[in-house]
Amino acid sequence: DIQMTQSPSSLSASVGDRVTITCQASQDITNYLNWYQQKPGKAPKLLIYDASDLETGVPSRFSGSGSGTDFTFTISSLQPEDIATYYCQQYDNLPLTFGGGTKVEIK
Amino acid sequence: EVQLVESGGGLLQPGGSLRLSCAASGFTFNTYVMTWVRQAPGKGLEWVSSIRGSGDITYYADSVKGRFTISRDNSKNTLYLQMNSLRAEDTAIYYCGKDRRSRAVTTVDSWGQGTLVTVSS
């Protein structure tokens, strides 16, 4: 199975800050990577697919980059409504595997 | 608008069985791969199972293989997960999801609200 290592596991930032989350795959997954947002008590929501493509309707302050084994997710200007846990997920091979999650809080 | 509504969750004892359902609307159901993902209380996301649009090919996580069966009824736009020999570690919220693609298991782009399964004596 491909292991997805996300860091940090949690972070606290101020409104307007740039926030960066990293995800490392245990093997080359090309660009077969998604990013999801999960707010407390809610289902996950797809934000980024194919490592860098923004899902329709998702604000442009969210972005993704990377290929191979190293990926980055960025919120360019943190907003109060971005409080959530973010997960990366690979689909290069089954089983689909998720990172452990990054909980983002407002400072 | 895509809508996915899960049902069938509940409390049951170890060794029991349960069938989850997911009613889909707002898209051509038989075109897309459908997937179950679960989340144990306070934990991360775990892929459980997926099924191709035609229902001919299914995929399972090792943790549920031989105990769970995914199926779909394209005439009813409904996805199912039959869960047998349930264990305490199967306790989780179970989400159904629609994939972006019709044949490959890749990306859940729409999610249901989830249904809670609790396995406890």
PDB file of C-alpha atoms in Angstrom:
ATOM      1  CA  ASP A   1       0.000   0.000   0.000  1.00  0.00           C
ATOM      2  CA  ILE A   2       1.141   3.550  -0.682  1.00  0.00           C
ATOM      3  CA  GLN A   3       1.633   5.499   2.531  1.00  0.00           C
ATOM      4  CA  MET A   4       0.736   9.182   2.554  1.00  0.00           C
ATOM      5  CA  THR A   5       2.518  11.306   5.158  1.00  0.00           C
ATOM      6  CA  GLN A   6       0.985  14.684   5.815  1.00  0.00           C
ATOM      7  CA  SER A   7       2.518  17.499   7.836  1.00  0.00           C
ATOM      8  CA  PRO A   8       1.938  19.250  10.049  1.00  0.00           C
ATOM      9  CA  SER A   9      -0.827  17.362  11.840  1.00  0.00           C
ATOM     10  CA  SER A  10      -2.194  20.676  13.075  1.00  0.00           C
ATOM     11  CA  LEU A  11      -1.483  24.357  12.694  1.00  0.00           C
ATOM     12  CA  SER A  12      -2.742  27.656  13.996  1.00  0.00           C
ATOM     13  CA  ALA A  13      -2.613  30.759  11.832  1.00  0.00           C
ATOM     14  CA  SER A  14      -4.118  34.220  11.664  1.00  0.00           C
ATOM     15  CA  VAL A  15      -6.765  35.381   9.230  1.00  0.00           C
ATOM     16  CA  GLY A  16      -5.014  36.502   6.063  1.00  0.00           C
ATOM     17  CA  ASP A  17      -1.968  34.278   6.589  1.00  0.00           C
ATOM     18  CA  ARG A  18      -0.592  31.991   3.941  1.00  0.00           C
ATOM     19  CA  VAL A  19      -0.964  28.362   5.021  1.00  0.00           C
ATOM     20  CA  THR A  20       0.992  25.464   3.547  1.00  0.00           C
ATOM     21  CA  ILE A  21       0.463  21.739   4.079  1.00  0.00           C
ATOM     22  CA  THR A  22       2.735  19.071   2.668  1.00  0.00           C
ATOM     23  CA  CYS A  23       2.008  15.488   1.687  1.00  0.00           C
ATOM     24  CA  GLN A  24       4.638  12.898   0.866  1.00  0.00           C
ATOM     25  CA  ALA A  25       3.906   9.612  -0.867  1.00  0.00           C
ATOM     26  CA  SER A  26       5.918   6.469  -0.123  1.00  0.00           C
ATOM     27  CA  GLN A  27       6.441   5.969  -3.866  1.00  0.00           C
ATOM     28  CA  ASP A  28       6.062   7.901  -7.083  1.00  0.00           C
ATOM     29  CA  ILE A  29       2.367   8.638  -7.711  1.00  0.00           C
ATOM     30  CA  THR A  30       2.899  10.999 -10.678  1.00  0.00           C
ATOM     31  CA  ASN A  31       0.165  13.607 -10.132  1.00  0.00           C
ATOM     32  CA  TYR A  32      -2.508  11.215  -8.911  1.00  0.00           C
ATOM     33  CA  LEU A  33      -3.302  13.199  -5.802  1.00  0.00           C
ATOM     34  CA  ASN A  34      -6.379  14.903  -4.388  1.00  0.00           C
ATOM     35  CA  TRP A  35      -6.973  17.319  -1.534  1.00  0.00           C
ATOM     36  CA  TYR A  36     -10.140  17.326   0.562  1.00  0.00           C
ATOM     37  CA  GLN A  37     -11.519  19.668   3.184  1.00  0.00           C
ATOM     38  CA  GLN A  38     -13.607  18.337   6.053  1.00  0.00           C
ATOM     39  CA  LYS A  39     -15.386  20.706   8.395  1.00  0.00           C
ATOM     40  CA  PRO A  40     -16.464  19.428  11.832  1.00  0.00           C
ATOM     41  CA  GLY A  41     -19.473  17.143  11.624  1.00  0.00           C
ATOM     42  CA  LYS A  42     -19.579  17.317   7.827  1.00  0.00           C
ATOM     43  CA  ALA A  43     -18.623  15.105   4.912  1.00  0.00           C
ATOM     44  CA  PRO A  44     -15.343  15.745   3.108  1.00  0.00           C
ATOM     45  CA  LYS A  45     -15.352  18.081   0.127  1.00  0.00           C
ATOM     46  CA  LEU A  46     -13.079  17.814  -2.881  1.00  0.00           C
ATOM     47  CA  LEU A  47     -10.942  20.922  -3.368  1.00  0.00           C
ATOM     48  CA  ILE A  48      -8.066  19.898  -5.650  1.00  0.00           C
ATOM     49  CA  TYR A  49      -7.707  16.933  -8.004  1.00  0.00           C
ATOM     50  CA  ASP A  50      -4.824  15.744 -10.178  1.00  0.00           C
ATOM     51  CA  ALA A  51      -2.499  17.523  -7.730  1.00  0.00           C
ATOM     52  CA  SER A  52      -3.182  21.033  -8.973  1.00  0.00           C
ATOM     53  CA  ASP A  53      -6.611  21.320 -10.632  1.00  0.00           C
ATOM     54  CA  LEU A  54      -9.170  23.358  -8.729  1.00  0.00           C
ATOM     55  CA  GLU A  55     -12.588  21.743  -8.394  1.00  0.00           C
ATOM     56  CA  THR A  56     -15.425  23.812  -9.822  1.00  0.00           C
ATOM     57  CA  GLY A  57     -16.748  26.360  -7.349  1.00  0.00           C
ATOM     58  CA  VAL A  58     -13.750  26.205  -5.010  1.00  0.00           C
ATOM     59  CA  PRO A  59     -12.260  29.624  -4.170  1.00  0.00           C
ATOM     60  CA  SER A  60      -9.031  30.462  -5.920  1.00  0.00           C
ATOM     61  CA  ARG A  61      -7.178  31.021  -2.631  1.00  0.00           C
ATOM     62  CA  PHE A  62      -6.827  27.225  -2.531  1.00  0.00           C
ATOM     63  CA  SER A  63      -4.104  25.695  -4.687  1.00  0.00           C
ATOM     64  CA  GLY A  64      -2.043  22.548  -5.026  1.00  0.00           C
ATOM     65  CA  SER A  65       1.280  21.650  -6.570  1.00  0.00           C
ATOM     66  CA  GLY A  66       3.800  18.869  -6.831  1.00  0.00           C
ATOM     67  CA  SER A  67       4.439  15.600  -8.588  1.00  0.00           C
ATOM     68  CA  GLY A  68       6.177  12.329  -7.944  1.00  0.00           C
ATOM     69  CA  THR A  69       6.324  11.940  -4.174  1.00  0.00           C
ATOM     70  CA  ASP A  70       6.125  15.487  -2.821  1.00  0.00           C
ATOM     71  CA  PHE A  71       3.018  17.649  -2.863  1.00  0.00           C
ATOM     72  CA  THR A  72       1.946  20.959  -1.386  1.00  0.00           C
ATOM     73  CA  PHE A  73      -1.447  22.427  -0.590  1.00  0.00           C
ATOM     74  CA  THR A  74      -1.705  26.161  -0.018  1.00  0.00           C
ATOM     75  CA  ILE A  75      -4.321  28.574   1.254  1.00  0.00           C
ATOM     76  CA  SER A  76      -3.072  31.953   0.065  1.00  0.00           C
ATOM     77  CA  SER A  77      -5.058  34.009   2.561  1.00  0.00           C
ATOM     78  CA  LEU A  78      -6.671  32.094   5.428  1.00  0.00           C
ATOM     79  CA  GLN A  79     -10.335  32.902   6.046  1.00  0.00           C
ATOM     80  CA  PRO A  80     -12.442  32.046   9.113  1.00  0.00           C
ATOM     81  CA  GLU A  81     -14.537  29.633   7.043  1.00  0.00           C
ATOM     82  CA  ASP A  82     -11.405  27.627   6.190  1.00  0.00           C
ATOM     83  CA  ILE A  83     -11.303  26.110   9.674  1.00  0.00           C
ATOM     84  CA  ALA A  84     -11.293  22.413   8.905  1.00  0.00           C
ATOM     85  CA  THR A  85      -9.185  19.308   8.587  1.00  0.00           C
ATOM     86  CA  TYR A  86      -7.486  18.817   5.234  1.00  0.00           C
ATOM     87  CA  TYR A  87      -6.577  15.430   3.762  1.00  0.00           C
ATOM     88  CA  CYS A  88      -4.471  14.390   0.818  1.00  0.00           C
ATOM     89  CA  GLN A  89      -5.343  11.168  -1.010  1.00  0.00           C
ATOM     90  CA  GLN A  90      -3.537   9.173  -3.692  1.00  0.00           C
ATOM     91  CA  TYR A  91      -5.150   7.216  -6.473  1.00  0.00           C
ATOM     92  CA  ASP A  92      -2.127   5.834  -8.257  1.00  0.00           C
ATOM     93  CA  ASN A  93      -2.858   2.381  -6.848  1.00  0.00           C
ATOM     94  CA  LEU A  94      -5.583   0.662  -4.886  1.00  0.00           C
ATOM     95  CA  PRO A  95      -6.180   0.770  -2.030  1.00  0.00           C
ATOM     96  CA  LEU A  96      -6.889   4.472  -2.152  1.00  0.00           C
ATOM     97  CA  THR A  97      -4.993   5.915   0.802  1.00  0.00           C
ATOM     98  CA  PHE A  98      -5.327   9.165   2.681  1.00  0.00           C
ATOM     99  CA  GLY A  99      -2.899  11.243   4.644  1.00  0.00           C
ATOM    100  CA  GLY A 100      -3.470  11.522   8.372  1.00  0.00           C
ATOM    101  CA  GLY A 101      -5.004  14.975   8.072  1.00  0.00           C
ATOM    102  CA  THR A 102      -4.025  18.517   9.010  1.00  0.00           C
ATOM    103  CA  LYS A 103      -6.276  20.400  11.402  1.00  0.00           C
ATOM    104  CA  VAL A 104      -6.247  24.120  10.640  1.00  0.00           C
ATOM    105  CA  GLU A 105      -7.272  26.545  13.373  1.00  0.00           C
ATOM    106  CA  ILE A 106      -7.432  30.311  13.676  1.00  0.00           C
ATOM    107  CA  LYS A 107      -4.913  31.932  16.007  1.00  0.00           C
TER     108      LYS A 107
ATOM    109  CA  GLU B   1     -27.249  18.871  -8.393  1.00  0.00           C
ATOM    110  CA  VAL B   2     -25.739  15.598  -7.211  1.00  0.00           C
ATOM    111  CA  GLN B   3     -27.401  14.205  -4.102  1.00  0.00           C
ATOM    112  CA  LEU B   4     -26.328  11.129  -2.154  1.00  0.00           C
ATOM    113  CA  VAL B   5     -28.332  10.006   0.861  1.00  0.00           C
ATOM    114  CA  GLU B   6     -27.095   7.126   2.995  1.00  0.00           C
ATOM    115  CA  SER B   7     -29.277   5.063   5.283  1.00  0.00           C
ATOM    116  CA  GLY B   8     -29.162   1.835   7.243  1.00  0.00           C
ATOM    117  CA  GLY B   9     -26.684   2.621   9.983  1.00  0.00           C
ATOM    118  CA  GLY B  10     -27.253   1.602  13.571  1.00  0.00           C
ATOM    119  CA  LEU B  11     -26.026  -0.102  16.708  1.00  0.00           C
ATOM    120  CA  LEU B  12     -25.339  -3.788  16.638  1.00  0.00           C
ATOM    121  CA  GLN B  13     -23.336  -6.469  18.342  1.00  0.00           C
ATOM    122  CA  PRO B  14     -20.062  -7.977  17.118  1.00  0.00           C
ATOM    123  CA  GLY B  15     -20.677 -10.686  14.560  1.00  0.00           C
ATOM    124  CA  GLY B  16     -23.837  -9.040  13.315  1.00  0.00           C
ATOM    125  CA  SER B  17     -24.829  -7.928   9.831  1.00  0.00           C
ATOM    126  CA  LEU B  18     -26.094  -4.700   8.357  1.00  0.00           C
ATOM    127  CA  ARG B  19     -26.870  -3.354   4.898  1.00  0.00           C
ATOM    128  CA  LEU B  20     -26.208   0.259   4.085  1.00  0.00           C
ATOM    129  CA  SER B  21     -27.932   2.000   1.197  1.00  0.00           C
ATOM    130  CA  CYS B  22     -27.089   5.146  -0.702  1.00  0.00           C
ATOM    131  CA  ALA B  23     -29.787   6.743  -2.854  1.00  0.00           C
ATOM    132  CA  ALA B  24     -28.349   8.814  -5.674  1.00  0.00           C
ATOM    133  CA  SER B  25     -29.862  11.558  -7.808  1.00  0.00           C
ATOM    134  CA  GLY B  26     -28.805  14.431 -10.023  1.00  0.00           C
ATOM    135  CA  PHE B  27     -26.489  12.479 -12.323  1.00  0.00           C
ATOM    136  CA  THR B  28     -26.447   9.466 -14.628  1.00  0.00           C
ATOM    137  CA  PHE B  29     -25.899   6.890 -11.907  1.00  0.00           C
ATOM    138  CA  ASN B  30     -24.884   3.934 -14.073  1.00  0.00           C
ATOM    139  CA  THR B  31     -22.062   5.936 -15.627  1.00  0.00           C
ATOM    140  CA  TYR B  32     -19.870   6.415 -12.570  1.00  0.00           C
ATOM    141  CA  VAL B  33     -17.776   4.426 -10.162  1.00  0.00           C
ATOM    142  CA  MET B  34     -19.280   4.560  -6.684  1.00  0.00           C
ATOM    143  CA  THR B  35     -17.302   4.243  -3.473  1.00  0.00           C
ATOM    144  CA  TRP B  36     -17.690   3.739   0.280  1.00  0.00           C
ATOM    145  CA  VAL B  37     -15.287   5.553   2.618  1.00  0.00           C
ATOM    146  CA  ARG B  38     -15.443   5.302   6.392  1.00  0.00           C
ATOM    147  CA  GLN B  39     -14.226   7.377   9.294  1.00  0.00           C
ATOM    148  CA  ALA B  40     -13.822   5.951  12.788  1.00  0.00           C
ATOM    149  CA  PRO B  41     -14.707   8.369  15.611  1.00  0.00           C
ATOM    150  CA  GLY B  42     -12.043  11.054  15.832  1.00  0.00           C
ATOM    151  CA  LYS B  43      -9.923   9.393  13.144  1.00  0.00           C
ATOM    152  CA  GLY B  44      -9.039   9.910   9.502  1.00  0.00           C
ATOM    153  CA  LEU B  45     -10.582   8.674   6.281  1.00  0.00           C
ATOM    154  CA  GLU B  46     -10.336   5.057   5.139  1.00  0.00           C
ATOM    155  CA  TRP B  47     -11.340   3.751   1.713  1.00  0.00           C
ATOM    156  CA  VAL B  48     -13.580   0.691   2.034  1.00  0.00           C
ATOM    157  CA  SER B  49     -14.855  -0.413  -1.364  1.00  0.00           C
ATOM    158  CA  SER B  50     -15.687   0.709  -4.889  1.00  0.00           C
ATOM    159  CA  ILE B  51     -17.759  -0.587  -7.790  1.00  0.00           C
ATOM    160  CA  ARG B  52     -17.723   0.255 -11.465  1.00  0.00           C
ATOM    161  CA  GLY B  53     -20.715   1.850 -13.164  1.00  0.00           C
ATOM    162  CA  SER B  54     -21.922  -1.381 -14.718  1.00  0.00           C
ATOM    163  CA  GLY B  55     -21.462  -3.231 -11.438  1.00  0.00           C
ATOM    164  CA  ASP B  56     -19.257  -5.849 -13.070  1.00  0.00           C
ATOM    165  CA  ILE B  57     -16.088  -5.132 -11.141  1.00  0.00           C
ATOM    166  CA  THR B  58     -15.695  -4.494  -7.435  1.00  0.00           C
ATOM    167  CA  TYR B  59     -12.764  -3.531  -5.227  1.00  0.00           C
ATOM    168  CA  TYR B  60     -12.227  -3.916  -1.488  1.00  0.00           C
ATOM    169  CA  ALA B  61      -9.839  -2.872   1.232  1.00  0.00           C
ATOM    170  CA  ASP B  62      -8.081  -5.833   2.815  1.00  0.00           C
ATOM    171  CA  SER B  63      -9.676  -4.951   6.151  1.00  0.00           C
ATOM    172  CA  VAL B  64     -13.168  -5.764   4.829  1.00  0.00           C
ATOM    173  CA  LYS B  65     -12.500  -8.283   2.057  1.00  0.00           C
ATOM    174  CA  GLY B  66     -14.578 -11.417   2.541  1.00  0.00           C
ATOM    175  CA  ARG B  67     -16.897  -9.719   5.027  1.00  0.00           C
ATOM    176  CA  PHE B  68     -18.356  -6.779   3.072  1.00  0.00           C
ATOM    177  CA  THR B  69     -20.050  -6.832  -0.326  1.00  0.00           C
ATOM    178  CA  ILE B  70     -20.624  -3.762  -2.451  1.00  0.00           C
ATOM    179  CA  SER B  71     -23.380  -3.777  -5.045  1.00  0.00           C
ATOM    180  CA  ARG B  72     -25.571  -1.415  -6.978  1.00  0.00           C
ATOM    181  CA  ASP B  73     -29.014  -1.396  -8.539  1.00  0.00           C
ATOM    182  CA  ASN B  74     -28.797   0.940 -11.508  1.00  0.00           C
ATOM    183  CA  SER B  75     -32.556   0.712 -12.059  1.00  0.00           C
ATOM    184  CA  LYS B  76     -33.074   2.213  -8.601  1.00  0.00           C
ATOM    185  CA  ASN B  77     -30.037   4.541  -8.610  1.00  0.00           C
ATOM    186  CA  THR B  78     -28.958   2.950  -5.346  1.00  0.00           C
ATOM    187  CA  LEU B  79     -25.628   1.768  -3.972  1.00  0.00           C
ATOM    188  CA  TYR B  80     -25.382  -0.845  -1.236  1.00  0.00           C
ATOM    189  CA  LEU B  81     -22.862  -2.152   1.253  1.00  0.00           C
ATOM    190  CA  GLN B  82     -23.664  -5.488   2.863  1.00  0.00           C
ATOM    191  CA  MET B  83     -21.618  -5.787   6.031  1.00  0.00           C
ATOM    192  CA  ASN B  84     -21.262  -9.188   7.698  1.00  0.00           C
ATOM    193  CA  SER B  85     -19.218 -10.497  10.631  1.00  0.00           C
ATOM    194  CA  LEU B  86     -18.981  -6.997  12.001  1.00  0.00           C
ATOM    195  CA  ARG B  87     -16.228  -6.118  14.452  1.00  0.00           C
ATOM    196  CA  ALA B  88     -15.741  -3.312  16.932  1.00  0.00           C
ATOM    197  CA  GLU B  89     -13.136  -1.808  14.600  1.00  0.00           C
ATOM    198  CA  ASP B  90     -15.798  -1.392  11.905  1.00  0.00           C
ATOM    199  CA  THR B  91     -17.411   1.307  14.040  1.00  0.00           C
ATOM    200  CA  ALA B  92     -17.391   4.431  11.891  1.00  0.00           C
ATOM    201  CA  ILE B  93     -19.349   6.894   9.862  1.00  0.00           C
ATOM    202  CA  TYR B  94     -19.784   5.389   6.406  1.00  0.00           C
ATOM    203  CA  TYR B  95     -19.882   7.798   3.483  1.00  0.00           C
ATOM    204  CA  CYS B  96     -20.920   6.942  -0.026  1.00  0.00           C
ATOM    205  CA  GLY B  97     -19.336   8.877  -2.829  1.00  0.00           C
ATOM    206  CA  LYS B  98     -19.481   9.363  -6.572  1.00  0.00           C
ATOM    207  CA  ASP B  99     -16.220   9.132  -8.487  1.00  0.00           C
ATOM    208  CA  ARG B 100     -15.239  11.541 -11.214  1.00  0.00           C
ATOM    209  CA  ARG B 101     -14.722   8.616 -13.566  1.00  0.00           C
ATOM    210  CA  SER B 102     -16.672   5.675 -14.911  1.00  0.00           C
ATOM    211  CA  ARG B 103     -14.089   2.907 -14.877  1.00  0.00           C
ATOM    212  CA  ALA B 104     -11.147   3.853 -12.663  1.00  0.00           C
ATOM    213  CA  VAL B 105     -11.328   4.365  -8.913  1.00  0.00           C
ATOM    214  CA  THR B 106      -9.749   7.748  -8.397  1.00  0.00           C
ATOM    215  CA  THR B 107     -11.542  10.741  -6.913  1.00  0.00           C
ATOM    216  CA  VAL B 108     -14.729  11.076  -4.918  1.00  0.00           C
ATOM    217  CA  ASP B 109     -16.132  14.382  -6.104  1.00  0.00           C
ATOM    218  CA  SER B 110     -19.490  14.189  -4.333  1.00  0.00           C
ATOM    219  CA  TRP B 111     -20.180  12.787  -0.870  1.00  0.00           C
ATOM    220  CA  GLY B 112     -23.243  11.803   1.101  1.00  0.00           C
ATOM    221  CA  GLN B 113     -23.814  13.024   4.635  1.00  0.00           C
ATOM    222  CA  GLY B 114     -22.755   9.684   6.120  1.00  0.00           C
ATOM    223  CA  THR B 115     -24.429   7.054   8.266  1.00  0.00           C
ATOM    224  CA  LEU B 116     -23.085   5.896  11.626  1.00  0.00           C
ATOM    225  CA  VAL B 117     -22.421   2.232  12.284  1.00  0.00           C
ATOM    226  CA  THR B 118     -21.620   1.279  15.867  1.00  0.00           C
ATOM    227  CA  VAL B 119     -20.506  -2.233  16.714  1.00  0.00           C
ATOM    228  CA  SER B 120     -20.522  -2.871  20.430  1.00  0.00           C
ATOM    229  CA  SER B 121     -21.586  -5.497  22.906  1.00  0.00           C
TER     230      SER B 121
END
